[in-house]
Amino acid sequence: GAVVSQHPSRVICKSGTSVKIECRSLDFQATTMFWYRQFPKQSLMLMATSNEGSKATYEQGVEKDKFLINHASLTLSTLTVTSAHPEDSSFYICSALQGGEKLFFGSGTQLSVL
Amino acid sequence: KQEVTQIPAALSVPEGENLVLNCSFTDSAIYNLQWFRQDPGKGLTSLLLIQSSQREQTSGRLNASLDKSSGRSTLYIAASQPGDSATYLCAVNRGGSEKLVFGKGTKLTVNP
């Protein structure tokens, strides 16, 4: 099956720093990728839809200036958590849409902000 | 607003037992429903996808059913194995969109 690579798998950072998470579709082109966040014992929640070559679409309540998304190529989307704070600590996971039909998920990134 | 609920939140069974995981959703206007498996600290693996026009899908020891009118789905796992231990997530598409709404999952432990 198709593979989506997400990096890093785990990151620990100090409060106030920025963290970049990469999501790559390794063997297919993805014009659309999705970013989700999951707090402990909660559901995966969609944060934003990343569209290649255009601005991301953010879900209600997600700060676009804090969570910067760049989808500069058909195989790479990045999520940058700017000025991270402890409340941003969460599990972030991306998914890529293959052929407009099937979703493949990355392995996720556990972010811990001290 | 679509809400997805999964019951139970956790389940522990002995190896070999058949089991059922439940998923319910509040808005029946779904495009499809998917069951995923999530291993600790890892991504999601799609197990079964049921289109809104379908009633069930089967893959190996897994069988998923969908009753769209009542807003329910079940995932049946036959002859459970320790390797089945994981969190199982149910998700629905909102009205034809690729955006998924997830439940909180059921954490399954199969004891040898």
JSON list of C-alpha atoms in Angstrom, two decimals, chain B:
[
{"chain": "B", "resi": 1, "resn": "LYS", "atom": "CA", "xyz": [-22.53, 18.79, 14.07]},
{"chain": "B", "resi": 2, "resn": "GLN", "atom": "CA", "xyz": [-21.51, 15.18, 13.57]},
{"chain": "B", "resi": 3, "resn": "GLU", "atom": "CA", "xyz": [-20.48, 13.31, 16.71]},
{"chain": "B", "resi": 4, "resn": "VAL", "atom": "CA", "xyz": [-19.06, 9.81, 16.79]},
{"chain": "B", "resi": 5, "resn": "THR", "atom": "CA", "xyz": [-19.22, 7.70, 19.93]},
{"chain": "B", "resi": 6, "resn": "GLN", "atom": "CA", "xyz": [-17.46, 4.42, 20.55]},
{"chain": "B", "resi": 7, "resn": "ILE", "atom": "CA", "xyz": [-18.39, 1.93, 23.22]},
{"chain": "B", "resi": 8, "resn": "PRO", "atom": "CA", "xyz": [-16.72, 0.50, 25.19]},
{"chain": "B", "resi": 9, "resn": "ALA", "atom": "CA", "xyz": [-13.74, 2.78, 25.76]},
{"chain": "B", "resi": 10, "resn": "ALA", "atom": "CA", "xyz": [-11.65, -0.23, 26.71]},
{"chain": "B", "resi": 11, "resn": "LEU", "atom": "CA", "xyz": [-12.04, -3.96, 26.43]},
{"chain": "B", "resi": 12, "resn": "SER", "atom": "CA", "xyz": [-9.92, -6.84, 27.69]},
{"chain": "B", "resi": 13, "resn": "VAL", "atom": "CA", "xyz": [-10.56, -10.38, 26.47]},
{"chain": "B", "resi": 14, "resn": "PRO", "atom": "CA", "xyz": [-8.78, -13.74, 26.52]},
{"chain": "B", "resi": 15, "resn": "GLU", "atom": "CA", "xyz": [-7.21, -14.99, 23.34]},
{"chain": "B", "resi": 16, "resn": "GLY", "atom": "CA", "xyz": [-9.58, -16.81, 21.01]},
{"chain": "B", "resi": 17, "resn": "GLU", "atom": "CA", "xyz": [-12.69, -14.93, 22.02]},
{"chain": "B", "resi": 18, "resn": "ASN", "atom": "CA", "xyz": [-14.98, -13.31, 19.45]},
{"chain": "B", "resi": 19, "resn": "LEU", "atom": "CA", "xyz": [-15.77, -9.68, 20.20]},
{"chain": "B", "resi": 20, "resn": "VAL", "atom": "CA", "xyz": [-17.78, -6.71, 18.98]},
{"chain": "B", "resi": 21, "resn": "LEU", "atom": "CA", "xyz": [-16.85, -3.05, 19.03]},
{"chain": "B", "resi": 22, "resn": "ASN", "atom": "CA", "xyz": [-19.56, -0.46, 18.69]},
{"chain": "B", "resi": 23, "resn": "CYS", "atom": "CA", "xyz": [-19.69, 2.89, 16.96]},
{"chain": "B", "resi": 24, "resn": "SER", "atom": "CA", "xyz": [-22.56, 5.34, 16.70]},
{"chain": "B", "resi": 25, "resn": "PHE", "atom": "CA", "xyz": [-22.90, 8.64, 14.86]},
{"chain": "B", "resi": 26, "resn": "THR", "atom": "CA", "xyz": [-25.45, 11.40, 15.21]},
{"chain": "B", "resi": 27, "resn": "ASP", "atom": "CA", "xyz": [-25.86, 12.53, 11.60]},
{"chain": "B", "resi": 28, "resn": "SER", "atom": "CA", "xyz": [-26.86, 9.77, 9.18]},
{"chain": "B", "resi": 29, "resn": "ALA", "atom": "CA", "xyz": [-25.85, 11.85, 6.15]},
{"chain": "B", "resi": 30, "resn": "ILE", "atom": "CA", "xyz": [-22.50, 10.17, 5.80]},
{"chain": "B", "resi": 31, "resn": "TYR", "atom": "CA", "xyz": [-20.56, 9.27, 2.69]},
{"chain": "B", "resi": 32, "resn": "ASN", "atom": "CA", "xyz": [-18.76, 6.32, 4.19]},
{"chain": "B", "resi": 33, "resn": "LEU", "atom": "CA", "xyz": [-17.58, 4.87, 7.48]},
{"chain": "B", "resi": 34, "resn": "GLN", "atom": "CA", "xyz": [-14.14, 3.52, 8.21]},
{"chain": "B", "resi": 35, "resn": "TRP", "atom": "CA", "xyz": [-12.60, 1.45, 10.94]},
{"chain": "B", "resi": 36, "resn": "PHE", "atom": "CA", "xyz": [-8.94, 2.06, 11.73]},
{"chain": "B", "resi": 37, "resn": "ARG", "atom": "CA", "xyz": [-6.39, 0.47, 13.95]},
{"chain": "B", "resi": 38, "resn": "GLN", "atom": "CA", "xyz": [-3.95, 2.61, 15.92]},
{"chain": "B", "resi": 39, "resn": "ASP", "atom": "CA", "xyz": [-0.95, 1.16, 17.67]},
{"chain": "B", "resi": 40, "resn": "PRO", "atom": "CA", "xyz": [0.66, 3.14, 20.53]},
{"chain": "B", "resi": 41, "resn": "GLY", "atom": "CA", "xyz": [2.48, 6.22, 19.26]},
{"chain": "B", "resi": 42, "resn": "LYS", "atom": "CA", "xyz": [1.92, 5.20, 15.68]},
{"chain": "B", "resi": 43, "resn": "GLY", "atom": "CA", "xyz": [-0.26, 6.14, 12.78]},
{"chain": "B", "resi": 44, "resn": "LEU", "atom": "CA", "xyz": [-3.52, 4.72, 11.65]},
{"chain": "B", "resi": 45, "resn": "THR", "atom": "CA", "xyz": [-4.07, 1.67, 9.53]},
{"chain": "B", "resi": 46, "resn": "SER", "atom": "CA", "xyz": [-7.31, 1.47, 7.61]},
{"chain": "B", "resi": 47, "resn": "LEU", "atom": "CA", "xyz": [-9.05, -1.84, 8.28]},
{"chain": "B", "resi": 48, "resn": "LEU", "atom": "CA", "xyz": [-12.39, -1.61, 6.56]},
{"chain": "B", "resi": 49, "resn": "LEU", "atom": "CA", "xyz": [-14.30, 1.04, 4.64]},
{"chain": "B", "resi": 50, "resn": "ILE", "atom": "CA", "xyz": [-18.06, 0.80, 4.19]},
{"chain": "B", "resi": 51, "resn": "GLN", "atom": "CA", "xyz": [-19.77, 3.01, 1.65]},
{"chain": "B", "resi": 52, "resn": "SER", "atom": "CA", "xyz": [-23.05, 4.53, 2.78]},
{"chain": "B", "resi": 53, "resn": "SER", "atom": "CA", "xyz": [-24.93, 2.28, 0.34]},
{"chain": "B", "resi": 54, "resn": "GLN", "atom": "CA", "xyz": [-23.37, -0.87, 1.76]},
{"chain": "B", "resi": 55, "resn": "ARG", "atom": "CA", "xyz": [-24.37, -2.92, 4.79]},
{"chain": "B", "resi": 56, "resn": "GLU", "atom": "CA", "xyz": [-21.12, -4.66, 5.61]},
{"chain": "B", "resi": 57, "resn": "GLN", "atom": "CA", "xyz": [-17.54, -5.37, 4.65]},
{"chain": "B", "resi": 58, "resn": "THR", "atom": "CA", "xyz": [-15.32, -8.30, 5.52]},
{"chain": "B", "resi": 59, "resn": "SER", "atom": "CA", "xyz": [-11.59, -8.75, 5.63]},
{"chain": "B", "resi": 60, "resn": "GLY", "atom": "CA", "xyz": [-10.18, -11.92, 7.11]},
{"chain": "B", "resi": 61, "resn": "ARG", "atom": "CA", "xyz": [-11.30, -12.19, 10.73]},
{"chain": "B", "resi": 62, "resn": "LEU", "atom": "CA", "xyz": [-12.86, -8.74, 10.64]},
{"chain": "B", "resi": 63, "resn": "ASN", "atom": "CA", "xyz": [-16.41, -7.89, 9.73]},
{"chain": "B", "resi": 64, "resn": "ALA", "atom": "CA", "xyz": [-17.87, -4.42, 9.87]},
{"chain": "B", "resi": 65, "resn": "SER", "atom": "CA", "xyz": [-21.54, -3.65, 9.56]},
{"chain": "B", "resi": 66, "resn": "LEU", "atom": "CA", "xyz": [-23.31, -0.38, 8.93]},
{"chain": "B", "resi": 67, "resn": "ASP", "atom": "CA", "xyz": [-26.87, 0.62, 9.75]},
{"chain": "B", "resi": 68, "resn": "LYS", "atom": "CA", "xyz": [-26.99, 4.12, 8.41]},
{"chain": "B", "resi": 69, "resn": "SER", "atom": "CA", "xyz": [-30.59, 4.81, 9.41]},
{"chain": "B", "resi": 70, "resn": "SER", "atom": "CA", "xyz": [-29.92, 4.09, 13.06]},
{"chain": "B", "resi": 71, "resn": "GLY", "atom": "CA", "xyz": [-26.47, 5.64, 12.98]},
{"chain": "B", "resi": 72, "resn": "ARG", "atom": "CA", "xyz": [-24.63, 2.53, 14.08]},
{"chain": "B", "resi": 73, "resn": "SER", "atom": "CA", "xyz": [-21.72, 0.39, 13.03]},
{"chain": "B", "resi": 74, "resn": "THR", "atom": "CA", "xyz": [-20.11, -2.64, 14.59]},
{"chain": "B", "resi": 75, "resn": "LEU", "atom": "CA", "xyz": [-16.71, -4.20, 14.12]},
{"chain": "B", "resi": 76, "resn": "TYR", "atom": "CA", "xyz": [-16.69, -7.91, 14.76]},
{"chain": "B", "resi": 77, "resn": "ILE", "atom": "CA", "xyz": [-13.36, -9.59, 15.41]},
{"chain": "B", "resi": 78, "resn": "ALA", "atom": "CA", "xyz": [-13.35, -13.37, 15.28]},
{"chain": "B", "resi": 79, "resn": "ALA", "atom": "CA", "xyz": [-10.94, -15.59, 17.18]},
{"chain": "B", "resi": 80, "resn": "SER", "atom": "CA", "xyz": [-9.04, -12.70, 18.69]},
{"chain": "B", "resi": 81, "resn": "GLN", "atom": "CA", "xyz": [-5.25, -12.85, 18.98]},
{"chain": "B", "resi": 82, "resn": "PRO", "atom": "CA", "xyz": [-2.76, -10.95, 21.16]},
{"chain": "B", "resi": 83, "resn": "GLY", "atom": "CA", "xyz": [-1.60, -9.19, 18.00]},
{"chain": "B", "resi": 84, "resn": "ASP", "atom": "CA", "xyz": [-5.05, -7.64, 17.71]},
{"chain": "B", "resi": 85, "resn": "SER", "atom": "CA", "xyz": [-4.30, -5.54, 20.79]},
{"chain": "B", "resi": 86, "resn": "ALA", "atom": "CA", "xyz": [-4.56, -1.90, 19.72]},
{"chain": "B", "resi": 87, "resn": "THR", "atom": "CA", "xyz": [-6.95, 1.03, 19.73]},
{"chain": "B", "resi": 88, "resn": "TYR", "atom": "CA", "xyz": [-9.71, 0.76, 17.18]},
{"chain": "B", "resi": 89, "resn": "LEU", "atom": "CA", "xyz": [-11.10, 3.98, 15.76]},
{"chain": "B", "resi": 90, "resn": "CYS", "atom": "CA", "xyz": [-14.30, 4.56, 13.89]},
{"chain": "B", "resi": 91, "resn": "ALA", "atom": "CA", "xyz": [-14.59, 7.55, 11.57]},
{"chain": "B", "resi": 92, "resn": "VAL", "atom": "CA", "xyz": [-17.20, 8.93, 9.21]},
{"chain": "B", "resi": 93, "resn": "ASN", "atom": "CA", "xyz": [-16.94, 11.28, 6.26]},
{"chain": "B", "resi": 94, "resn": "ARG", "atom": "CA", "xyz": [-19.03, 14.40, 6.40]},
{"chain": "B", "resi": 95, "resn": "GLY", "atom": "CA", "xyz": [-21.34, 14.55, 3.42]},
{"chain": "B", "resi": 96, "resn": "GLY", "atom": "CA", "xyz": [-18.97, 13.40, 0.70]},
{"chain": "B", "resi": 97, "resn": "SER", "atom": "CA", "xyz": [-15.96, 15.26, 2.02]},
{"chain": "B", "resi": 98, "resn": "GLU", "atom": "CA", "xyz": [-12.66, 13.54, 2.67]},
{"chain": "B", "resi": 99, "resn": "LYS", "atom": "CA", "xyz": [-12.67, 15.13, 6.11]},
{"chain": "B", "resi": 100, "resn": "LEU", "atom": "CA", "xyz": [-13.09, 12.50, 8.78]},
{"chain": "B", "resi": 101, "resn": "VAL", "atom": "CA", "xyz": [-14.84, 12.78, 12.13]},
{"chain": "B", "resi": 102, "resn": "PHE", "atom": "CA", "xyz": [-13.39, 10.27, 14.57]},
{"chain": "B", "resi": 103, "resn": "GLY", "atom": "CA", "xyz": [-14.63, 8.59, 17.70]},
{"chain": "B", "resi": 104, "resn": "LYS", "atom": "CA", "xyz": [-12.39, 8.38, 20.76]},
{"chain": "B", "resi": 105, "resn": "GLY", "atom": "CA", "xyz": [-11.65, 4.76, 20.07]},
{"chain": "B", "resi": 106, "resn": "THR", "atom": "CA", "xyz": [-11.85, 1.46, 21.89]},
{"chain": "B", "resi": 107, "resn": "LYS", "atom": "CA", "xyz": [-8.64, 0.19, 23.43]},
{"chain": "B", "resi": 108, "resn": "LEU", "atom": "CA", "xyz": [-8.56, -3.56, 22.98]},
{"chain": "B", "resi": 109, "resn": "THR", "atom": "CA", "xyz": [-6.30, -5.88, 24.93]},
{"chain": "B", "resi": 110, "resn": "VAL", "atom": "CA", "xyz": [-6.21, -9.55, 24.00]},
{"chain": "B", "resi": 111, "resn": "ASN", "atom": "CA", "xyz": [-4.56, -11.59, 26.70]},
{"chain": "B", "resi": 112, "resn": "PRO", "atom": "CA", "xyz": [-2.59, -14.74, 25.81]}
]
